PDB file of C-alpha atoms in Angstrom:
ATOM      1  CA  UNK A   1    -105.902  59.700  18.382  1.00 38.00           C
ATOM      2  CA  UNK A   2    -106.611  56.848  20.629  1.00 39.00           C
ATOM      3  CA  UNK A   3    -109.812  54.988  20.975  1.00 39.00           C
ATOM      4  CA  UNK A   4    -114.409  50.621  25.978  1.00 35.00           C
ATOM      5  CA  UNK A   5    -115.146  47.532  26.770  1.00 34.00           C
ATOM      6  CA  UNK A   6    -117.651  47.303  29.639  1.00 35.00           C
ATOM      7  CA  UNK A   7    -116.481  49.083  32.788  1.00 37.00           C
ATOM      8  CA  UNK A   8    -113.007  47.896  31.985  1.00 36.00           C
ATOM      9  CA  UNK A   9    -112.866  49.324  28.482  1.00 39.00           C
ATOM     10  CA  UNK A  10    -116.176  51.127  27.928  1.00 41.00           C
ATOM     11  CA  UNK A  11    -114.648  54.577  27.533  1.00 40.00           C
ATOM     12  CA  UNK A  12    -112.324  53.115  24.896  1.00 41.00           C
ATOM     13  CA  UNK A  13    -115.329  52.485  22.694  1.00 43.00           C
ATOM     14  CA  UNK A  14    -116.439  56.020  23.480  1.00 44.00           C
ATOM     15  CA  UNK A  15    -113.060  57.495  22.630  1.00 46.00           C
ATOM     16  CA  UNK A  16    -112.463  55.369  19.542  1.00 44.00           C
ATOM     17  CA  UNK A  17    -115.878  54.744  18.108  1.00 46.00           C
ATOM     18  CA  UNK A  18    -117.119  58.126  19.180  1.00 44.00           C
ATOM     19  CA  UNK A  19    -114.232  59.762  17.372  1.00 47.00           C
ATOM     20  CA  UNK A  20    -114.862  57.558  14.347  1.00 45.00           C
ATOM     21  CA  UNK A  21    -118.505  58.560  14.189  1.00 45.00           C
ATOM     22  CA  UNK A  22    -117.639  62.214  14.696  1.00 46.00           C
ATOM     23  CA  UNK A  23    -115.072  61.974  11.918  1.00 47.00           C
ATOM     24  CA  UNK A  24    -117.574  60.275   9.634  1.00 45.00           C
ATOM     25  CA  UNK A  25    -119.696  63.394   9.932  1.00 46.00           C
ATOM     26  CA  UNK A  26    -116.839  65.882   9.918  1.00 47.00           C
ATOM     27  CA  UNK A  27    -115.279  64.369   6.818  1.00 45.00           C
ATOM     28  CA  UNK A  28    -118.486  65.198   4.988  1.00 40.00           C
ATOM     29  CA  UNK A  29    -118.720  68.760   6.325  1.00 48.00           C
ATOM     30  CA  UNK A  30    -117.043  70.204   9.414  1.00 55.00           C
ATOM     31  CA  UNK A  31    -118.556  73.312  10.979  1.00 62.00           C
ATOM     32  CA  UNK A  32    -116.869  75.455  13.660  1.00 74.00           C
ATOM     33  CA  UNK A  33    -118.596  75.678  17.034  1.00 85.00           C
ATOM     34  CA  UNK A  34    -120.112  73.380  19.621  1.00 87.00           C
ATOM     35  CA  UNK A  35    -122.197  70.241  19.454  1.00 85.00           C
ATOM     36  CA  UNK A  36    -123.701  68.569  22.509  1.00 87.00           C
ATOM     37  CA  UNK A  37    -125.437  65.239  22.842  1.00 87.00           C
ATOM     38  CA  UNK A  38    -125.701  61.885  24.547  1.00 86.00           C
ATOM     39  CA  UNK A  39    -124.075  58.593  23.618  1.00 85.00           C
ATOM     40  CA  UNK A  40    -124.086  54.953  24.631  1.00 83.00           C
ATOM     41  CA  UNK A  41    -121.275  52.422  24.214  1.00 81.00           C
ATOM     42  CA  UNK A  42    -120.932  48.721  24.950  1.00 80.00           C
ATOM     43  CA  UNK A  43    -118.498  45.878  24.439  1.00 77.00           C
ATOM     44  CA  UNK A  44    -117.631  42.658  26.228  1.00 77.00           C
ATOM     45  CA  UNK A  45    -114.409  42.926  28.178  1.00 82.00           C
ATOM     46  CA  UNK A  46    -111.455  40.667  27.337  1.00 89.00           C
ATOM     47  CA  UNK A  47    -110.893  40.226  31.071  1.00 91.00           C
ATOM     48  CA  UNK A  48    -111.933  36.848  32.408  1.00 89.00           C
ATOM     49  CA  UNK A  49    -115.440  36.631  33.961  1.00 86.00           C
ATOM     50  CA  UNK A  50    -115.918  40.391  33.985  1.00 83.00           C
ATOM     51  CA  UNK A  51    -119.163  42.360  34.418  1.00 75.00           C
ATOM     52  CA  UNK A  52    -120.330  43.901  31.132  1.00 66.00           C
ATOM     53  CA  UNK A  53    -122.735  46.839  31.059  1.00 63.00           C
ATOM     54  CA  UNK A  54    -123.750  49.530  28.613  1.00 63.00           C
ATOM     55  CA  UNK A  55    -123.470  53.094  29.872  1.00 65.00           C
ATOM     56  CA  UNK A  56    -124.959  56.436  28.756  1.00 72.00           C
ATOM     57  CA  UNK A  57    -122.296  59.080  28.240  1.00 75.00           C
ATOM     58  CA  UNK A  58    -122.309  62.825  27.524  1.00 80.00           C
ATOM     59  CA  UNK A  59    -120.999  63.795  24.103  1.00 81.00           C
ATOM     60  CA  UNK A  60    -119.275  67.167  23.727  1.00 83.00           C
ATOM     61  CA  UNK A  61    -117.506  68.349  20.565  1.00 86.00           C
ATOM     62  CA  UNK A  62    -115.956  71.701  19.738  1.00 89.00           C
ATOM     63  CA  UNK A  63    -114.246  72.881  16.556  1.00 89.00           C
ATOM     64  CA  UNK A  64    -112.319  76.130  16.966  1.00 89.00           C
ATOM     65  CA  UNK A  65    -109.727  77.902  14.863  1.00 87.00           C
ATOM     66  CA  UNK A  66    -106.822  76.237  16.676  1.00 91.00           C
ATOM     67  CA  UNK A  67    -108.356  74.067  19.389  1.00 92.00           C
ATOM     68  CA  UNK A  68    -110.824  71.206  19.145  1.00 91.00           C
ATOM     69  CA  UNK A  69    -112.497  68.754  21.481  1.00 86.00           C
ATOM     70  CA  UNK A  70    -113.790  65.569  19.829  1.00 83.00           C
ATOM     71  CA  UNK A  71    -115.399  62.940  21.986  1.00 77.00           C
ATOM     72  CA  UNK A  72    -112.748  62.228  24.611  1.00 80.00           C
ATOM     73  CA  UNK A  73    -109.811  63.827  22.765  1.00 87.00           C
ATOM     74  CA  UNK A  74    -108.448  67.365  23.010  1.00 91.00           C
ATOM     75  CA  UNK A  75    -106.310  68.801  20.227  1.00 94.00           C
ATOM     76  CA  UNK A  76    -104.343  71.876  19.196  1.00 96.00           C
ATOM     77  CA  UNK A  77    -103.697  72.271  15.477  1.00 95.00           C
ATOM     78  CA  UNK A  78    -100.073  72.873  14.544  1.00 96.00           C
ATOM     79  CA  UNK A  79    -100.711  72.855  10.804  1.00 92.00           C
ATOM     80  CA  UNK A  80    -103.898  72.868   8.753  1.00 92.00           C
ATOM     81  CA  UNK A  81    -104.722  72.927   5.047  1.00 92.00           C
ATOM     82  CA  UNK A  82    -107.880  72.123   3.119  1.00 89.00           C
ATOM     83  CA  UNK A  83    -106.875  68.451   3.086  1.00 93.00           C
ATOM     84  CA  UNK A  84    -104.570  67.824   6.049  1.00 94.00           C
ATOM     85  CA  UNK A  85    -104.296  68.477   9.768  1.00 95.00           C
ATOM     86  CA  UNK A  86    -101.400  67.993  12.199  1.00 97.00           C
ATOM     87  CA  UNK A  87    -102.224  68.379  15.896  1.00 96.00           C
ATOM     88  CA  UNK A  88    -100.932  67.991  19.387  1.00 97.00           C
ATOM     89  CA  UNK A  89    -103.433  65.731  21.146  1.00 96.00           C
ATOM     90  CA  UNK A  90    -104.307  64.469  24.610  1.00 95.00           C
ATOM     91  CA  UNK A  91    -106.772  61.653  25.203  1.00 91.00           C
ATOM     92  CA  UNK A  92    -107.562  58.952  27.752  1.00 88.00           C
ATOM     93  CA  UNK A  93    -106.257  55.411  27.531  1.00 83.00           C
ATOM     94  CA  UNK A  94    -109.448  54.350  29.226  1.00 74.00           C
ATOM     95  CA  UNK A  95    -108.933  50.658  29.593  1.00 82.00           C
ATOM     96  CA  UNK A  96    -109.324  49.865  33.251  1.00 83.00           C
ATOM     97  CA  UNK A  97    -109.822  46.928  35.582  1.00 88.00           C
ATOM     98  CA  UNK A  98    -111.840  46.951  38.804  1.00 89.00           C
ATOM     99  CA  UNK A  99    -111.370  43.787  40.850  1.00 90.00           C
ATOM    100  CA  UNK A 100    -114.858  44.121  42.364  1.00 89.00           C
ATOM    101  CA  UNK A 101    -116.376  43.791  38.865  1.00 88.00           C
ATOM    102  CA  UNK A 102    -114.770  40.371  38.313  1.00 88.00           C
ATOM    103  CA  UNK A 103    -116.638  37.209  39.235  1.00 89.00           C
ATOM    104  CA  UNK A 104    -113.505  35.049  39.096  1.00 89.00           C
ATOM    105  CA  UNK A 105    -112.245  34.704  42.686  1.00 92.00           C
ATOM    106  CA  UNK A 106    -108.619  34.952  41.559  1.00 94.00           C
ATOM    107  CA  UNK A 107    -109.144  38.208  39.656  1.00 93.00           C
ATOM    108  CA  UNK A 108    -110.894  39.663  42.699  1.00 93.00           C
ATOM    109  CA  UNK A 109    -107.530  39.519  44.487  1.00 94.00           C
ATOM    110  CA  UNK A 110    -105.707  41.587  41.871  1.00 94.00           C
ATOM    111  CA  UNK A 111    -104.966  45.296  42.058  1.00 92.00           C
ATOM    112  CA  UNK A 112    -107.055  47.751  40.048  1.00 92.00           C
ATOM    113  CA  UNK A 113    -105.808  49.159  36.748  1.00 91.00           C
ATOM    114  CA  UNK A 114    -106.782  52.807  36.288  1.00 90.00           C
ATOM    115  CA  UNK A 115    -107.487  55.095  33.342  1.00 87.00           C
ATOM    116  CA  UNK A 116    -104.301  56.523  31.811  1.00 90.00           C
ATOM    117  CA  UNK A 117    -103.626  59.866  30.188  1.00 93.00           C
ATOM    118  CA  UNK A 118    -101.999  59.837  26.733  1.00 95.00           C
ATOM    119  CA  UNK A 119    -100.453  62.731  24.825  1.00 97.00           C
ATOM    120  CA  UNK A 120     -98.702  63.081  21.502  1.00 97.00           C
ATOM    121  CA  UNK A 121     -99.287  64.035  17.880  1.00 97.00           C
ATOM    122  CA  UNK A 122    -102.011  63.123  15.379  1.00 96.00           C
ATOM    123  CA  UNK A 123    -102.193  63.574  11.605  1.00 96.00           C
ATOM    124  CA  UNK A 124    -105.120  63.303   9.194  1.00 95.00           C
ATOM    125  CA  UNK A 125    -105.213  63.620   5.420  1.00 96.00           C
ATOM    126  CA  UNK A 126    -108.441  63.756   3.380  1.00 94.00           C
ATOM    127  CA  UNK A 127    -108.624  63.203  -0.373  1.00 95.00           C
ATOM    128  CA  UNK A 128    -111.107  61.909  -2.950  1.00 93.00           C
ATOM    129  CA  UNK A 129    -109.696  58.417  -2.475  1.00 96.00           C
ATOM    130  CA  UNK A 130    -110.233  58.353   1.286  1.00 95.00           C
ATOM    131  CA  UNK A 131    -108.893  59.442   4.668  1.00 95.00           C
ATOM    132  CA  UNK A 132    -105.517  58.566   6.178  1.00 96.00           C
ATOM    133  CA  UNK A 133    -104.860  58.968   9.888  1.00 96.00           C
ATOM    134  CA  UNK A 134    -101.882  58.336  12.141  1.00 97.00           C
ATOM    135  CA  UNK A 135    -101.008  59.136  15.732  1.00 96.00           C
ATOM    136  CA  UNK A 136     -98.287  58.529  18.299  1.00 97.00           C
ATOM    137  CA  UNK A 137     -98.995  58.986  21.992  1.00 96.00           C
ATOM    138  CA  UNK A 138     -97.203  58.329  25.261  1.00 96.00           C
ATOM    139  CA  UNK A 139     -98.716  57.614  28.680  1.00 94.00           C
ATOM    140  CA  UNK A 140     -97.950  60.375  31.201  1.00 94.00           C
ATOM    141  CA  UNK A 141     -99.931  59.492  34.353  1.00 92.00           C
ATOM    142  CA  UNK A 142     -97.467  57.135  36.020  1.00 90.00           C
ATOM    143  CA  UNK A 143     -98.763  53.831  34.673  1.00 90.00           C
ATOM    144  CA  UNK A 144     -95.582  52.618  33.040  1.00 86.00           C
ATOM    145  CA  UNK A 145     -95.024  55.350  30.479  1.00 89.00           C
ATOM    146  CA  UNK A 146     -96.084  53.161  27.563  1.00 91.00           C
ATOM    147  CA  UNK A 147     -96.417  54.193  23.930  1.00 95.00           C
ATOM    148  CA  UNK A 148     -99.259  53.614  21.462  1.00 95.00           C
ATOM    149  CA  UNK A 149     -99.094  54.113  17.700  1.00 96.00           C
ATOM    150  CA  UNK A 150    -102.197  54.084  15.507  1.00 96.00           C
ATOM    151  CA  UNK A 151    -102.551  54.194  11.713  1.00 97.00           C
ATOM    152  CA  UNK A 152    -105.634  53.685   9.573  1.00 96.00           C
ATOM    153  CA  UNK A 153    -107.369  54.255   6.259  1.00 97.00           C
ATOM    154  CA  UNK A 154    -111.057  55.009   5.814  1.00 95.00           C
ATOM    155  CA  UNK A 155    -113.285  55.700   2.835  1.00 95.00           C
ATOM    156  CA  UNK A 156    -116.368  57.874   3.456  1.00 94.00           C
ATOM    157  CA  UNK A 157    -119.355  56.793   1.361  1.00 94.00           C
ATOM    158  CA  UNK A 158    -121.913  59.565   0.996  1.00 93.00           C
ATOM    159  CA  UNK A 159    -125.561  59.146   0.085  1.00 93.00           C
ATOM    160  CA  UNK A 160    -127.690  62.194   0.738  1.00 92.00           C
ATOM    161  CA  UNK A 161    -127.544  62.983   4.458  1.00 93.00           C
ATOM    162  CA  UNK A 162    -125.853  59.664   5.283  1.00 95.00           C
ATOM    163  CA  UNK A 163    -122.087  59.186   5.569  1.00 93.00           C
ATOM    164  CA  UNK A 164    -120.863  55.601   5.990  1.00 94.00           C
ATOM    165  CA  UNK A 165    -117.149  55.170   6.705  1.00 94.00           C
ATOM    166  CA  UNK A 166    -115.452  51.755   6.791  1.00 96.00           C
ATOM    167  CA  UNK A 167    -111.922  51.938   8.209  1.00 95.00           C
ATOM    168  CA  UNK A 168    -109.086  49.456   8.477  1.00 97.00           C
ATOM    169  CA  UNK A 169    -106.162  50.125  10.780  1.00 96.00           C
ATOM    170  CA  UNK A 170    -103.674  48.827  13.296  1.00 97.00           C
ATOM    171  CA  UNK A 171    -102.524  49.954  16.723  1.00 95.00           C
ATOM    172  CA  UNK A 172     -99.076  49.154  18.061  1.00 95.00           C
ATOM    173  CA  UNK A 173     -98.601  49.145  21.821  1.00 93.00           C
ATOM    174  CA  UNK A 174     -95.342  48.539  23.646  1.00 93.00           C
ATOM    175  CA  UNK A 175     -94.786  46.255  26.606  1.00 92.00           C
ATOM    176  CA  UNK A 176     -94.960  48.996  29.229  1.00 93.00           C
ATOM    177  CA  UNK A 177     -98.547  49.791  28.272  1.00 91.00           C
ATOM    178  CA  UNK A 178     -99.741  46.193  27.892  1.00 93.00           C
ATOM    179  CA  UNK A 179     -98.024  45.058  31.073  1.00 94.00           C
ATOM    180  CA  UNK A 180     -99.813  47.658  33.197  1.00 94.00           C
ATOM    181  CA  UNK A 181    -103.244  46.450  32.070  1.00 93.00           C
ATOM    182  CA  UNK A 182    -102.616  42.740  31.515  1.00 94.00           C
ATOM    183  CA  UNK A 183     -99.502  41.782  33.459  1.00 94.00           C
ATOM    184  CA  UNK A 184     -99.615  39.927  36.799  1.00 95.00           C
ATOM    185  CA  UNK A 185     -96.887  40.870  39.259  1.00 93.00           C
ATOM    186  CA  UNK A 186     -95.198  38.475  41.678  1.00 94.00           C
ATOM    187  CA  UNK A 187     -97.126  39.785  44.700  1.00 94.00           C
ATOM    188  CA  UNK A 188    -100.436  39.559  42.811  1.00 94.00           C
ATOM    189  CA  UNK A 189     -99.625  36.017  41.719  1.00 95.00           C
ATOM    190  CA  UNK A 190     -98.857  34.983  45.302  1.00 94.00           C
ATOM    191  CA  UNK A 191    -102.159  36.249  46.702  1.00 94.00           C
ATOM    192  CA  UNK A 192    -104.409  35.337  43.758  1.00 93.00           C
ATOM    193  CA  UNK A 193    -103.146  31.956  42.607  1.00 92.00           C
ATOM    194  CA  UNK A 194    -102.706  33.204  39.038  1.00 93.00           C
ATOM    195  CA  UNK A 195     -99.394  32.668  37.281  1.00 94.00           C
ATOM    196  CA  UNK A 196     -97.077  35.660  37.236  1.00 96.00           C
ATOM    197  CA  UNK A 197     -97.085  37.224  33.792  1.00 96.00           C
ATOM    198  CA  UNK A 198     -95.236  40.041  32.083  1.00 95.00           C
ATOM    199  CA  UNK A 199     -96.991  41.262  28.954  1.00 94.00           C
ATOM    200  CA  UNK A 200     -94.988  42.403  25.964  1.00 92.00           C
ATOM    201  CA  UNK A 201     -95.927  44.692  23.118  1.00 93.00           C
ATOM    202  CA  UNK A 202     -97.998  43.769  20.092  1.00 94.00           C
ATOM    203  CA  UNK A 203    -100.123  44.834  17.158  1.00 96.00           C
ATOM    204  CA  UNK A 204    -103.903  45.232  17.377  1.00 95.00           C
ATOM    205  CA  UNK A 205    -105.431  45.258  13.873  1.00 97.00           C
ATOM    206  CA  UNK A 206    -108.992  46.579  13.737  1.00 96.00           C
ATOM    207  CA  UNK A 207    -111.956  47.143  11.454  1.00 96.00           C
ATOM    208  CA  UNK A 208    -114.332  50.079  11.997  1.00 93.00           C
ATOM    209  CA  UNK A 209    -117.696  50.852  10.499  1.00 94.00           C
ATOM    210  CA  UNK A 210    -118.979  54.315  11.425  1.00 93.00           C
ATOM    211  CA  UNK A 211    -122.144  56.029  10.218  1.00 94.00           C
ATOM    212  CA  UNK A 212    -123.476  59.569  10.585  1.00 92.00           C
ATOM    213  CA  UNK A 213    -126.854  60.865   9.481  1.00 94.00           C
ATOM    214  CA  UNK A 214    -127.963  64.495   9.396  1.00 92.00           C
ATOM    215  CA  UNK A 215    -131.546  64.651  10.660  1.00 93.00           C
ATOM    216  CA  UNK A 216    -131.720  68.431  10.192  1.00 91.00           C
ATOM    217  CA  UNK A 217    -129.255  71.317   9.844  1.00 88.00           C
ATOM    218  CA  UNK A 218    -128.514  71.045  13.579  1.00 90.00           C
ATOM    219  CA  UNK A 219    -129.424  67.497  14.643  1.00 93.00           C
ATOM    220  CA  UNK A 220    -127.232  64.476  13.874  1.00 91.00           C
ATOM    221  CA  UNK A 221    -127.187  60.807  14.791  1.00 92.00           C
ATOM    222  CA  UNK A 222    -124.058  58.675  14.606  1.00 91.00           C
ATOM    223  CA  UNK A 223    -123.049  55.141  15.431  1.00 91.00           C
ATOM    224  CA  UNK A 224    -120.272  52.685  14.927  1.00 90.00           C
ATOM    225  CA  UNK A 225    -118.785  49.303  15.627  1.00 92.00           C
ATOM    226  CA  UNK A 226    -115.203  48.088  15.908  1.00 92.00           C
ATOM    227  CA  UNK A 227    -113.649  44.623  15.770  1.00 94.00           C
ATOM    228  CA  UNK A 228    -110.111  44.324  17.167  1.00 94.00           C
ATOM    229  CA  UNK A 229    -107.816  41.295  17.164  1.00 95.00           C
ATOM    230  CA  UNK A 230    -105.740  40.982  20.315  1.00 95.00           C
ATOM    231  CA  UNK A 231    -102.021  40.144  20.131  1.00 95.00           C
ATOM    232  CA  UNK A 232    -100.488  37.156  21.903  1.00 94.00           C
ATOM    233  CA  UNK A 233     -99.094  39.520  24.547  1.00 94.00           C
ATOM    234  CA  UNK A 234    -102.670  40.194  25.699  1.00 95.00           C
ATOM    235  CA  UNK A 235    -104.316  36.850  24.812  1.00 94.00           C
ATOM    236  CA  UNK A 236    -101.749  34.907  26.842  1.00 95.00           C
ATOM    237  CA  UNK A 237    -102.392  36.906  30.022  1.00 95.00           C
ATOM    238  CA  UNK A 238    -104.033  34.847  32.800  1.00 95.00           C
ATOM    239  CA  UNK A 239    -106.395  37.816  33.249  1.00 95.00           C
ATOM    240  CA  UNK A 240    -107.810  37.352  29.723  1.00 94.00           C
ATOM    241  CA  UNK A 241    -110.024  34.740  28.075  1.00 91.00           C
ATOM    242  CA  UNK A 242    -110.626  36.327  24.639  1.00 91.00           C
ATOM    243  CA  UNK A 243    -108.727  36.737  21.385  1.00 92.00           C
ATOM    244  CA  UNK A 244    -110.674  39.776  20.136  1.00 93.00           C
ATOM    245  CA  UNK A 245    -112.893  42.612  21.265  1.00 90.00           C
ATOM    246  CA  UNK A 246    -116.064  44.098  19.782  1.00 89.00           C
ATOM    247  CA  UNK A 247    -117.267  47.618  20.498  1.00 87.00           C
ATOM    248  CA  UNK A 248    -120.518  49.406  19.669  1.00 87.00           C
ATOM    249  CA  UNK A 249    -121.433  53.078  19.826  1.00 85.00           C
ATOM    250  CA  UNK A 250    -124.502  55.260  19.235  1.00 88.00           C
ATOM    251  CA  UNK A 251    -124.996  58.998  19.706  1.00 89.00           C
ATOM    252  CA  UNK A 252    -127.359  61.861  18.978  1.00 90.00           C
ATOM    253  CA  UNK A 253    -126.139  65.455  19.030  1.00 88.00           C
ATOM    254  CA  UNK A 254    -127.178  69.039  18.390  1.00 90.00           C
ATOM    255  CA  UNK A 255    -124.903  71.636  16.795  1.00 88.00           C
ATOM    256  CA  UNK A 256    -124.858  75.277  17.885  1.00 85.00           C
TER     257      UNK A 256
END
């Protein structure tokens, strides 16, 4: 499962942190059916001189016998036991760049980078000692066909109605994916004055802290934060002036 940073990456925080917060609750007790709510996410963009804003977002989750919809991810279970789940998944790679949101005159002359669709497989295993997760997804919307791998370990800490889940993990993205979002082509370099740049692949280690609190049998609040270290392939891009990202998420939802 994949997982924004301002307008550029705001939905990434929604997809990732939202899923983390949902999982913090679902690891404690998952109920079939719908939950609806509202969420807000925010994080500074790694893009140079980029407009950062927090945005309210709808939150829709569904747990069915075979299908589920969690945050921004859709899944179909191939195999399920009391402790493990293997699914086909589709989710947005919602990093994006809008040149009109940049205050740097050179970045304003670059082409936009759009949201990408990702699809693949995801696996989760829950035990007394924690939760393991892993996924492999490929971009299918014509933005380079890149691949992203994600693996992590979390340990839910329960205290009454509160579930606190710290998670450590790493994403691996190949050059096709990074180059679409952070590369600078020859034509862009000529019109912007930035150096041409071809981004390679790299590892993005991250730390999550997600919390979920049951206000009542049907009302829940959840929140989370993520710190991600950027690889040299992204840090060295002339579009970027950061070596890490921080993401924050909060949501309230009602189960039916």
